[in-house]
Amino acid sequence: MLLCKAKVLRVEKLAIDCFSLLLEEKNLATGSLPGHFLHIRVGEGPAPFLRRPFSIAGTSPGEGFLQIIFRLRGAGTRILSRACPGDMLDCLGPLGNGFRPRENCKISVLLGGGVGVAPLLFLARRLKEVRERVVLYYGVSRGLEKIPVQNFLPPGVEINLATEDGSGGFAGLVTDLHRSHLQRGLRPEEVFACGPRPMMQRVAGMYRDKKVDMQFSFEERMACGVGACHGCPIEIKVGDSDTVFKRVCRDGPVFNPYEVVW
Amino acid sequence: MIDLGTRLGPLKLKTPFMAASGTFGFGEEFASLMDLRDLGAIVINGLTLMPRKGNPPPRIVETPAGMLNAIGLQNPGLDVFLSRELPRLQKSQVKLIANIAGDTEEEYVILARELCTAGDVLIAIELNVSCPNVQRGGIFFGTTPSTLSSLVEKVRRVCTLPLIVKLTPNVTDITEIARAAEDGGADILSLVNTFQGMVIDTVSRRPFLGNKIGGLSGPAMRPLAVRLVYETYASVEIPLIGMGGIEALDDALQFFMAGAAAVAIGSASFSDPLTILRLTGELKNYLQRMNLPSLEGIIGVAHG
């Protein structure tokens, strides 16, 4: 974990209300793995008061670059969307436990909902180096929100798009698209997902009876980002009847969906 | 030679800057960013006798110049703390203060007794009688003078370490409560805990926090806290630890001048984990510039 200043190299609007930020910071770029996040101080002084967590969408360790993708949600992301090349951003990271791909595996499936696709782009790039097939499912509610994911991915990653408004790709939910592929014989050995909770819950339900390694990345409002304040709980099952609150920032953000209380 | 040390009755600290309970974990979460031995002390997250699950999410929400939290004292309980956390902390040579909360007087007494003999990494006990986010105990003990003095008296009998009582601002007259803690045998008072507040989610039309009510911290509460420290200083003899929205040296100086002999940094550590170290350096420069050999020269000076 580092507390450092990362230089803004480029701010790009990817879709409606959706931006990418290219940052330069050698140690962050080399230390970050898929599933890690940055906790960024978006303003000076008391507003906004708290840092904002963003999952890392990709790195170029050789050049010292790393990228985040975010959606406009409130005051913090608005300020961040107006960052200029040359600005120095106060970053705490890389934080959290990332995805842990299996040792031996041929087919990986990744499901991203909305801006939740960001950490999966990073993961897909790494997986492509060691997998026969990397199959990405990307769902958005409106075509206007669709980011050009192909620009962030190496050739060979299979991209399956679903739009709920029917403006591109499969018309409907990304989970329905994925289910139809499973019915046609797709047999992934591991599944990664990040997106709205209802979407992730549907994915988990689809695999309930199958022996497939599942790792989902969760989101919660955070204060410290390092596990000190217990402000970002996720309810996790313990044994048959008990549950505990774990910290999304420190114990996650990646969890086994079958341990999560939905 | 500038001396940053401060004396709070029986408790001597290397610097007057502490990390407030609930914002610095058990001290280790920030260890890779700084040498924790440079902090005056870390008041670790509130401990209870039995494990506490904590409140349902969401537990935090940002507010103008601050935040509400409703964690609900999530912690592993005394036994797990003693067996699993403390041995590791013992090696760190960091100055730790245990913050304890009970549902009953008996629980406070057991916690204090066990922790006082647990190891020399703990340098004081802070009684949490001010948590606004739990159903029982907590703030209940800190809002009625007779209840508080009775509790402090019982803990005092078993507490061999300096005893701090952390006060809530959610009372009509804090000086009355402060005197009750002093009468009960407190060595030091720390003030103030968070102010109770609420945010309503206008889309769901319900309180935003899982616990509905939370505690307000951050710069938004600073002038309220400075006033309470100022008034308490005039009402008791024992030393005070001030806190509430401190981010910059000037904020800390206000608390010192109002009468605090040390201050605690809380939610400012979330946006800048190095706040305490930065303030330590800035205080040293300030004392040099003012030709003051130590902090003592400015404590309580606002009272004229």
PDB file of C-alpha atoms in Angstrom, chain A:
ATOM      1  CA  MET A   1       0.000   0.000   0.000  1.00  0.00           C
ATOM      2  CA  LEU A   2       1.315   3.378  -1.029  1.00  0.00           C
ATOM      3  CA  LEU A   3       0.188   6.913  -0.380  1.00  0.00           C
ATOM      4  CA  CYS A   4       1.357   8.821  -3.416  1.00  0.00           C
ATOM      5  CA  LYS A   5       0.661  11.416  -6.062  1.00  0.00           C
ATOM      6  CA  ALA A   6      -0.261  10.071  -9.468  1.00  0.00           C
ATOM      7  CA  LYS A   7      -0.019  12.325 -12.488  1.00  0.00           C
ATOM      8  CA  VAL A   8      -3.093  12.648 -14.680  1.00  0.00           C
ATOM      9  CA  LEU A   9      -2.081  11.955 -18.291  1.00  0.00           C
ATOM     10  CA  ARG A  10      -5.443  11.832 -20.014  1.00  0.00           C
ATOM     11  CA  VAL A  11      -9.136  12.211 -19.206  1.00  0.00           C
ATOM     12  CA  GLU A  12     -11.460  10.684 -21.739  1.00  0.00           C
ATOM     13  CA  LYS A  13     -15.225  10.539 -22.004  1.00  0.00           C
ATOM     14  CA  LEU A  14     -16.066   6.946 -22.940  1.00  0.00           C
ATOM     15  CA  ALA A  15     -19.864   7.110 -22.955  1.00  0.00           C
ATOM     16  CA  ILE A  16     -22.610   9.180 -21.430  1.00  0.00           C
ATOM     17  CA  ASP A  17     -21.617   9.947 -17.812  1.00  0.00           C
ATOM     18  CA  CYS A  18     -18.659   7.582 -18.103  1.00  0.00           C
ATOM     19  CA  PHE A  19     -14.993   8.576 -18.041  1.00  0.00           C
ATOM     20  CA  SER A  20     -11.555   7.050 -18.034  1.00  0.00           C
ATOM     21  CA  LEU A  21      -8.537   8.497 -16.343  1.00  0.00           C
ATOM     22  CA  LEU A  22      -5.016   7.536 -17.370  1.00  0.00           C
ATOM     23  CA  LEU A  23      -2.555   8.004 -14.523  1.00  0.00           C
ATOM     24  CA  GLU A  24       1.202   7.769 -14.228  1.00  0.00           C
ATOM     25  CA  GLU A  25       2.773   6.399 -11.087  1.00  0.00           C
ATOM     26  CA  LYS A  26       5.426   3.746 -11.455  1.00  0.00           C
ATOM     27  CA  ASN A  27       4.966   1.930  -8.148  1.00  0.00           C
ATOM     28  CA  LEU A  28       1.192   1.864  -8.343  1.00  0.00           C
ATOM     29  CA  ALA A  29       1.347   0.549 -11.882  1.00  0.00           C
ATOM     30  CA  THR A  30       3.743  -2.252 -11.014  1.00  0.00           C
ATOM     31  CA  GLY A  31       2.060  -3.179  -7.737  1.00  0.00           C
ATOM     32  CA  SER A  32      -1.551  -3.346  -8.932  1.00  0.00           C
ATOM     33  CA  LEU A  33      -3.285  -6.606  -9.814  1.00  0.00           C
ATOM     34  CA  PRO A  34      -6.761  -7.204 -11.247  1.00  0.00           C
ATOM     35  CA  GLY A  35      -9.385  -6.598  -8.550  1.00  0.00           C
ATOM     36  CA  HIS A  36      -7.287  -4.066  -6.630  1.00  0.00           C
ATOM     37  CA  PHE A  37      -8.617  -0.564  -6.165  1.00  0.00           C
ATOM     38  CA  LEU A  38      -7.357   2.972  -5.639  1.00  0.00           C
ATOM     39  CA  HIS A  39      -8.702   5.250  -2.932  1.00  0.00           C
ATOM     40  CA  ILE A  40      -8.496   8.718  -4.446  1.00  0.00           C
ATOM     41  CA  ARG A  41      -8.764  12.095  -2.774  1.00  0.00           C
ATOM     42  CA  VAL A  42     -10.764  14.037  -5.311  1.00  0.00           C
ATOM     43  CA  GLY A  43     -10.620  17.518  -3.829  1.00  0.00           C
ATOM     44  CA  GLU A  44      -8.612  19.730  -1.542  1.00  0.00           C
ATOM     45  CA  GLY A  45     -10.064  20.658   1.834  1.00  0.00           C
ATOM     46  CA  PRO A  46     -13.269  19.430   3.394  1.00  0.00           C
ATOM     47  CA  ALA A  47     -15.392  18.879   0.261  1.00  0.00           C
ATOM     48  CA  PRO A  48     -15.725  16.134  -0.632  1.00  0.00           C
ATOM     49  CA  PHE A  49     -14.666  14.959   2.793  1.00  0.00           C
ATOM     50  CA  LEU A  50     -13.929  11.310   2.008  1.00  0.00           C
ATOM     51  CA  ARG A  51     -11.789   9.593  -0.599  1.00  0.00           C
ATOM     52  CA  ARG A  52     -13.485   7.679  -3.396  1.00  0.00           C
ATOM     53  CA  PRO A  53     -12.659   4.052  -4.239  1.00  0.00           C
ATOM     54  CA  PHE A  54     -12.150   3.066  -7.889  1.00  0.00           C
ATOM     55  CA  SER A  55     -11.213  -0.330  -9.200  1.00  0.00           C
ATOM     56  CA  ILE A  56      -8.243  -0.447 -11.524  1.00  0.00           C
ATOM     57  CA  ALA A  57      -9.133  -1.042 -15.167  1.00  0.00           C
ATOM     58  CA  GLY A  58      -5.635  -1.739 -16.426  1.00  0.00           C
ATOM     59  CA  THR A  59      -1.927  -1.060 -16.054  1.00  0.00           C
ATOM     60  CA  SER A  60       1.165  -0.737 -18.228  1.00  0.00           C
ATOM     61  CA  PRO A  61       3.862  -1.518 -15.688  1.00  0.00           C
ATOM     62  CA  GLY A  62       6.659  -0.833 -18.193  1.00  0.00           C
ATOM     63  CA  GLU A  63       5.495   2.725 -18.766  1.00  0.00           C
ATOM     64  CA  GLY A  64       4.217   3.236 -15.224  1.00  0.00           C
ATOM     65  CA  PHE A  65       0.663   3.865 -16.401  1.00  0.00           C
ATOM     66  CA  LEU A  66      -2.604   2.794 -14.853  1.00  0.00           C
ATOM     67  CA  GLN A  67      -6.194   3.464 -15.697  1.00  0.00           C
ATOM     68  CA  ILE A  68      -9.510   3.817 -13.920  1.00  0.00           C
ATOM     69  CA  ILE A  69     -12.984   3.956 -15.439  1.00  0.00           C
ATOM     70  CA  PHE A  70     -15.838   5.571 -13.544  1.00  0.00           C
ATOM     71  CA  ARG A  71     -19.401   6.744 -13.896  1.00  0.00           C
ATOM     72  CA  LEU A  72     -20.643  10.172 -12.779  1.00  0.00           C
ATOM     73  CA  ARG A  73     -22.450   9.515  -9.541  1.00  0.00           C
ATOM     74  CA  GLY A  74     -22.117  12.644  -7.416  1.00  0.00           C
ATOM     75  CA  ALA A  75     -19.886  15.508  -6.358  1.00  0.00           C
ATOM     76  CA  GLY A  76     -16.713  13.420  -6.117  1.00  0.00           C
ATOM     77  CA  THR A  77     -16.852  11.820  -9.538  1.00  0.00           C
ATOM     78  CA  ARG A  78     -17.876  15.156 -11.077  1.00  0.00           C
ATOM     79  CA  ILE A  79     -14.697  16.786  -9.763  1.00  0.00           C
ATOM     80  CA  LEU A  80     -12.662  13.840 -10.973  1.00  0.00           C
ATOM     81  CA  SER A  81     -14.196  14.028 -14.447  1.00  0.00           C
ATOM     82  CA  ARG A  82     -12.883  17.585 -14.698  1.00  0.00           C
ATOM     83  CA  ALA A  83      -9.276  16.650 -13.885  1.00  0.00           C
ATOM     84  CA  CYS A  84      -6.734  17.997 -16.357  1.00  0.00           C
ATOM     85  CA  PRO A  85      -3.562  16.432 -17.757  1.00  0.00           C
ATOM     86  CA  GLY A  86      -0.735  17.329 -15.417  1.00  0.00           C
ATOM     87  CA  ASP A  87      -2.892  17.371 -12.278  1.00  0.00           C
ATOM     88  CA  MET A  88      -1.492  15.345  -9.404  1.00  0.00           C
ATOM     89  CA  LEU A  89      -4.008  13.042  -7.719  1.00  0.00           C
ATOM     90  CA  ASP A  90      -3.546  11.898  -4.132  1.00  0.00           C
ATOM     91  CA  CYS A  91      -3.904   8.107  -4.306  1.00  0.00           C
ATOM     92  CA  LEU A  92      -3.901   5.405  -1.652  1.00  0.00           C
ATOM     93  CA  GLY A  93      -3.347   1.990  -3.161  1.00  0.00           C
ATOM     94  CA  PRO A  94      -3.258  -0.568  -4.461  1.00  0.00           C
ATOM     95  CA  LEU A  95      -5.857  -1.745  -1.936  1.00  0.00           C
ATOM     96  CA  GLY A  96      -7.894  -4.879  -1.361  1.00  0.00           C
ATOM     97  CA  ASN A  97      -7.541  -8.501  -2.323  1.00  0.00           C
ATOM     98  CA  GLY A  98      -7.751  -8.988  -6.055  1.00  0.00           C
ATOM     99  CA  PHE A  99      -9.104 -11.820  -8.162  1.00  0.00           C
ATOM    100  CA  ARG A 100      -7.295 -15.139  -7.731  1.00  0.00           C
ATOM    101  CA  PRO A 101      -7.530 -17.042 -11.016  1.00  0.00           C
ATOM    102  CA  ARG A 102      -7.149 -20.813 -10.846  1.00  0.00           C
ATOM    103  CA  GLU A 103      -3.854 -22.510 -11.586  1.00  0.00           C
ATOM    104  CA  ASN A 104      -5.040 -24.785 -14.350  1.00  0.00           C
ATOM    105  CA  CYS A 105      -7.988 -23.704 -16.366  1.00  0.00           C
ATOM    106  CA  LYS A 106      -8.924 -23.399 -20.023  1.00  0.00           C
ATOM    107  CA  ILE A 107     -12.136 -21.357 -20.133  1.00  0.00           C
ATOM    108  CA  SER A 108     -12.818 -18.259 -18.025  1.00  0.00           C
ATOM    109  CA  VAL A 109     -16.075 -16.314 -18.084  1.00  0.00           C
ATOM    110  CA  LEU A 110     -16.296 -12.687 -16.962  1.00  0.00           C
ATOM    111  CA  LEU A 111     -19.564 -10.818 -16.471  1.00  0.00           C
ATOM    112  CA  GLY A 112     -19.587  -7.051 -16.114  1.00  0.00           C
ATOM    113  CA  GLY A 113     -22.624  -4.859 -15.516  1.00  0.00           C
ATOM    114  CA  GLY A 114     -22.265  -1.178 -16.389  1.00  0.00           C
ATOM    115  CA  VAL A 115     -19.086   0.419 -15.088  1.00  0.00           C
ATOM    116  CA  GLY A 116     -18.553  -2.776 -13.082  1.00  0.00           C
ATOM    117  CA  VAL A 117     -16.822  -4.085 -16.184  1.00  0.00           C
ATOM    118  CA  ALA A 118     -13.765  -1.976 -15.290  1.00  0.00           C
ATOM    119  CA  PRO A 119     -11.836  -4.470 -13.108  1.00  0.00           C
ATOM    120  CA  LEU A 120     -12.782  -7.282 -15.496  1.00  0.00           C
ATOM    121  CA  LEU A 121     -11.029  -5.557 -18.393  1.00  0.00           C
ATOM    122  CA  PHE A 122      -7.808  -5.661 -16.379  1.00  0.00           C
ATOM    123  CA  LEU A 123      -8.456  -9.287 -15.456  1.00  0.00           C
ATOM    124  CA  ALA A 124      -9.318 -10.318 -19.029  1.00  0.00           C
ATOM    125  CA  ARG A 125      -6.011  -8.952 -20.296  1.00  0.00           C
ATOM    126  CA  ARG A 126      -4.061 -10.966 -17.765  1.00  0.00           C
ATOM    127  CA  LEU A 127      -6.115 -14.110 -18.289  1.00  0.00           C
ATOM    128  CA  LYS A 128      -5.748 -14.026 -22.063  1.00  0.00           C
ATOM    129  CA  GLU A 129      -2.050 -14.750 -21.625  1.00  0.00           C
ATOM    130  CA  VAL A 130      -2.755 -18.080 -19.920  1.00  0.00           C
ATOM    131  CA  ARG A 131      -6.214 -19.259 -21.048  1.00  0.00           C
ATOM    132  CA  GLU A 132      -7.494 -20.894 -24.198  1.00  0.00           C
ATOM    133  CA  ARG A 133     -10.717 -18.925 -24.040  1.00  0.00           C
ATOM    134  CA  VAL A 134     -11.612 -15.734 -22.175  1.00  0.00           C
ATOM    135  CA  VAL A 135     -15.293 -14.905 -22.624  1.00  0.00           C
ATOM    136  CA  LEU A 136     -16.496 -11.479 -21.514  1.00  0.00           C
ATOM    137  CA  TYR A 137     -20.172 -10.609 -21.071  1.00  0.00           C
ATOM    138  CA  TYR A 138     -20.842  -6.906 -20.866  1.00  0.00           C
ATOM    139  CA  GLY A 139     -24.276  -5.517 -20.121  1.00  0.00           C
ATOM    140  CA  VAL A 140     -25.617  -1.963 -20.047  1.00  0.00           C
ATOM    141  CA  SER A 141     -29.134  -0.704 -19.649  1.00  0.00           C
ATOM    142  CA  ARG A 142     -28.888   1.879 -22.443  1.00  0.00           C
ATOM    143  CA  GLY A 143     -26.650   1.800 -25.506  1.00  0.00           C
ATOM    144  CA  LEU A 144     -25.558   5.362 -24.688  1.00  0.00           C
ATOM    145  CA  GLU A 145     -23.777   3.991 -21.614  1.00  0.00           C
ATOM    146  CA  LYS A 146     -21.753   1.452 -23.561  1.00  0.00           C
ATOM    147  CA  ILE A 147     -18.019   1.967 -23.300  1.00  0.00           C
ATOM    148  CA  PRO A 148     -15.805   0.665 -26.116  1.00  0.00           C
ATOM    149  CA  VAL A 149     -14.495  -2.306 -24.160  1.00  0.00           C
ATOM    150  CA  GLN A 150     -12.694  -3.704 -27.212  1.00  0.00           C
ATOM    151  CA  ASN A 151     -10.214  -0.803 -26.934  1.00  0.00           C
ATOM    152  CA  PHE A 152      -9.156  -2.075 -23.529  1.00  0.00           C
ATOM    153  CA  LEU A 153      -8.791  -5.724 -24.495  1.00  0.00           C
ATOM    154  CA  PRO A 154      -6.252  -7.769 -26.428  1.00  0.00           C
ATOM    155  CA  PRO A 155      -7.377  -9.617 -29.554  1.00  0.00           C
ATOM    156  CA  GLY A 156      -8.891 -12.980 -28.844  1.00  0.00           C
ATOM    157  CA  VAL A 157     -11.032 -12.046 -25.851  1.00  0.00           C
ATOM    158  CA  GLU A 158     -14.585 -12.953 -26.868  1.00  0.00           C
ATOM    159  CA  ILE A 159     -16.880 -10.002 -26.236  1.00  0.00           C
ATOM    160  CA  ASN A 160     -20.622 -10.526 -25.803  1.00  0.00           C
ATOM    161  CA  LEU A 161     -22.664  -7.347 -25.491  1.00  0.00           C
ATOM    162  CA  ALA A 162     -26.173  -7.038 -24.080  1.00  0.00           C
ATOM    163  CA  THR A 163     -28.222  -3.852 -23.979  1.00  0.00           C
ATOM    164  CA  GLU A 164     -31.525  -3.665 -22.179  1.00  0.00           C
ATOM    165  CA  ASP A 165     -32.822  -1.038 -24.614  1.00  0.00           C
ATOM    166  CA  GLY A 166     -31.918  -3.288 -27.517  1.00  0.00           C
ATOM    167  CA  SER A 167     -29.655  -0.720 -29.158  1.00  0.00           C
ATOM    168  CA  GLY A 168     -26.783  -3.138 -29.634  1.00  0.00           C
ATOM    169  CA  GLY A 169     -25.849  -6.772 -29.229  1.00  0.00           C
ATOM    170  CA  PHE A 170     -28.298  -9.012 -27.418  1.00  0.00           C
ATOM    171  CA  ALA A 171     -31.500  -7.194 -26.465  1.00  0.00           C
ATOM    172  CA  GLY A 172     -32.064  -7.880 -22.791  1.00  0.00           C
ATOM    173  CA  LEU A 173     -30.195  -8.705 -19.620  1.00  0.00           C
ATOM    174  CA  VAL A 174     -26.584  -9.778 -19.839  1.00  0.00           C
ATOM    175  CA  THR A 175     -27.418 -12.685 -17.547  1.00  0.00           C
ATOM    176  CA  ASP A 176     -30.056 -13.960 -20.019  1.00  0.00           C
ATOM    177  CA  LEU A 177     -27.489 -13.759 -22.793  1.00  0.00           C
ATOM    178  CA  HIS A 178     -25.053 -15.751 -20.713  1.00  0.00           C
ATOM    179  CA  ARG A 179     -27.682 -18.318 -19.766  1.00  0.00           C
ATOM    180  CA  SER A 180     -28.454 -18.963 -23.437  1.00  0.00           C
ATOM    181  CA  HIS A 181     -24.771 -19.676 -24.046  1.00  0.00           C
ATOM    182  CA  LEU A 182     -24.669 -22.074 -21.123  1.00  0.00           C
ATOM    183  CA  GLN A 183     -27.674 -23.870 -22.588  1.00  0.00           C
ATOM    184  CA  ARG A 184     -25.792 -24.146 -25.866  1.00  0.00           C
ATOM    185  CA  GLY A 185     -22.916 -25.887 -24.175  1.00  0.00           C
ATOM    186  CA  LEU A 186     -20.496 -23.270 -22.824  1.00  0.00           C
ATOM    187  CA  ARG A 187     -18.671 -24.845 -19.860  1.00  0.00           C
ATOM    188  CA  PRO A 188     -16.548 -22.295 -17.977  1.00  0.00           C
ATOM    189  CA  GLU A 189     -14.305 -23.511 -15.158  1.00  0.00           C
ATOM    190  CA  GLU A 190     -14.234 -20.171 -13.410  1.00  0.00           C
ATOM    191  CA  VAL A 191     -16.567 -17.167 -13.381  1.00  0.00           C
ATOM    192  CA  PHE A 192     -15.777 -13.601 -12.383  1.00  0.00           C
ATOM    193  CA  ALA A 193     -18.379 -10.880 -12.050  1.00  0.00           C
ATOM    194  CA  CYS A 194     -18.708  -7.239 -11.073  1.00  0.00           C
ATOM    195  CA  GLY A 195     -21.792  -5.081 -11.408  1.00  0.00           C
ATOM    196  CA  PRO A 196     -25.087  -4.206  -9.760  1.00  0.00           C
ATOM    197  CA  ARG A 197     -26.042  -6.608  -6.972  1.00  0.00           C
ATOM    198  CA  PRO A 198     -29.199  -7.948  -8.656  1.00  0.00           C
ATOM    199  CA  MET A 199     -27.115  -8.868 -11.682  1.00  0.00           C
ATOM    200  CA  MET A 200     -24.462 -10.611  -9.601  1.00  0.00           C
ATOM    201  CA  GLN A 201     -27.138 -12.406  -7.639  1.00  0.00           C
ATOM    202  CA  ARG A 202     -28.652 -13.773 -10.851  1.00  0.00           C
ATOM    203  CA  VAL A 203     -25.238 -15.006 -11.963  1.00  0.00           C
ATOM    204  CA  ALA A 204     -24.680 -16.756  -8.654  1.00  0.00           C
ATOM    205  CA  GLY A 205     -28.116 -18.392  -8.943  1.00  0.00           C
ATOM    206  CA  MET A 206     -27.295 -19.703 -12.408  1.00  0.00           C
ATOM    207  CA  TYR A 207     -24.286 -21.639 -11.128  1.00  0.00           C
ATOM    208  CA  ARG A 208     -25.729 -22.820  -7.836  1.00  0.00           C
ATOM    209  CA  ASP A 209     -25.519 -26.525  -8.664  1.00  0.00           C
ATOM    210  CA  LYS A 210     -22.342 -26.449 -10.717  1.00  0.00           C
ATOM    211  CA  LYS A 211     -18.825 -26.901  -9.429  1.00  0.00           C
ATOM    212  CA  VAL A 212     -17.372 -23.718 -10.837  1.00  0.00           C
ATOM    213  CA  ASP A 213     -14.957 -21.337  -9.125  1.00  0.00           C
ATOM    214  CA  MET A 214     -16.804 -18.047  -8.549  1.00  0.00           C
ATOM    215  CA  GLN A 215     -15.255 -14.697  -7.602  1.00  0.00           C
ATOM    216  CA  PHE A 216     -17.330 -11.517  -7.529  1.00  0.00           C
ATOM    217  CA  SER A 217     -16.142  -8.003  -6.790  1.00  0.00           C
ATOM    218  CA  PHE A 218     -18.361  -5.926  -4.479  1.00  0.00           C
ATOM    219  CA  GLU A 219     -18.833  -2.256  -3.832  1.00  0.00           C
ATOM    220  CA  GLU A 220     -19.750  -0.356  -0.660  1.00  0.00           C
ATOM    221  CA  ARG A 221     -19.310   3.181   0.602  1.00  0.00           C
ATOM    222  CA  MET A 222     -15.904   3.443   2.247  1.00  0.00           C
ATOM    223  CA  ALA A 223     -14.182   5.767   4.657  1.00  0.00           C
ATOM    224  CA  CYS A 224     -10.628   4.608   5.448  1.00  0.00           C
ATOM    225  CA  GLY A 225     -10.233   2.035   2.650  1.00  0.00           C
ATOM    226  CA  VAL A 226      -7.695   0.031   4.655  1.00  0.00           C
ATOM    227  CA  GLY A 227      -9.806  -1.886   7.168  1.00  0.00           C
ATOM    228  CA  ALA A 228      -9.516   0.411  10.156  1.00  0.00           C
ATOM    229  CA  CYS A 229     -13.019   1.853  10.412  1.00  0.00           C
ATOM    230  CA  HIS A 230     -15.368  -1.046   9.528  1.00  0.00           C
ATOM    231  CA  GLY A 231     -17.471   1.364   7.492  1.00  0.00           C
ATOM    232  CA  CYS A 232     -17.908  -0.872   4.412  1.00  0.00           C
ATOM    233  CA  PRO A 233     -19.487  -4.103   5.664  1.00  0.00           C
ATOM    234  CA  ILE A 234     -20.637  -7.080   3.644  1.00  0.00           C
ATOM    235  CA  GLU A 235     -22.600  -9.845   5.366  1.00  0.00           C
ATOM    236  CA  ILE A 236     -20.886 -13.219   5.017  1.00  0.00           C
ATOM    237  CA  LYS A 237     -22.235 -16.614   6.055  1.00  0.00           C
ATOM    238  CA  VAL A 238     -20.406 -18.568   8.740  1.00  0.00           C
ATOM    239  CA  GLY A 239     -21.425 -22.186   9.155  1.00  0.00           C
ATOM    240  CA  ASP A 240     -25.097 -23.038   8.720  1.00  0.00           C
ATOM    241  CA  SER A 241     -26.909 -20.255  10.496  1.00  0.00           C
ATOM    242  CA  ASP A 242     -24.522 -17.512  11.567  1.00  0.00           C
ATOM    243  CA  THR A 243     -23.197 -14.476   9.696  1.00  0.00           C
ATOM    244  CA  VAL A 244     -20.487 -11.889  10.210  1.00  0.00           C
ATOM    245  CA  PHE A 245     -19.766  -8.522   8.639  1.00  0.00           C
ATOM    246  CA  LYS A 246     -16.524  -8.491   6.704  1.00  0.00           C
ATOM    247  CA  ARG A 247     -14.860  -5.399   5.309  1.00  0.00           C
ATOM    248  CA  VAL A 248     -15.260  -4.873   1.575  1.00  0.00           C
ATOM    249  CA  CYS A 249     -12.058  -2.803   1.501  1.00  0.00           C
ATOM    250  CA  ARG A 250      -9.739  -5.122   3.369  1.00  0.00           C
ATOM    251  CA  ASP A 251     -11.273  -8.613   3.320  1.00  0.00           C
ATOM    252  CA  GLY A 252     -12.519  -8.035  -0.257  1.00  0.00           C
ATOM    253  CA  PRO A 253     -13.584  -6.469  -2.505  1.00  0.00           C
ATOM    254  CA  VAL A 254     -13.557  -9.924  -4.135  1.00  0.00           C
ATOM    255  CA  PHE A 255     -15.717 -12.527  -2.374  1.00  0.00           C
ATOM    256  CA  ASN A 256     -17.128 -15.969  -3.064  1.00  0.00           C
ATOM    257  CA  PRO A 257     -20.776 -15.224  -3.947  1.00  0.00           C
ATOM    258  CA  TYR A 258     -21.992 -18.359  -2.156  1.00  0.00           C
ATOM    259  CA  GLU A 259     -20.670 -16.990   1.120  1.00  0.00           C
ATOM    260  CA  VAL A 260     -22.430 -13.660   0.656  1.00  0.00           C
ATOM    261  CA  VAL A 261     -25.828 -12.946   2.218  1.00  0.00           C
ATOM    262  CA  TRP A 262     -27.756 -11.409  -0.662  1.00  0.00           C
TER     263      TRP A 262
END
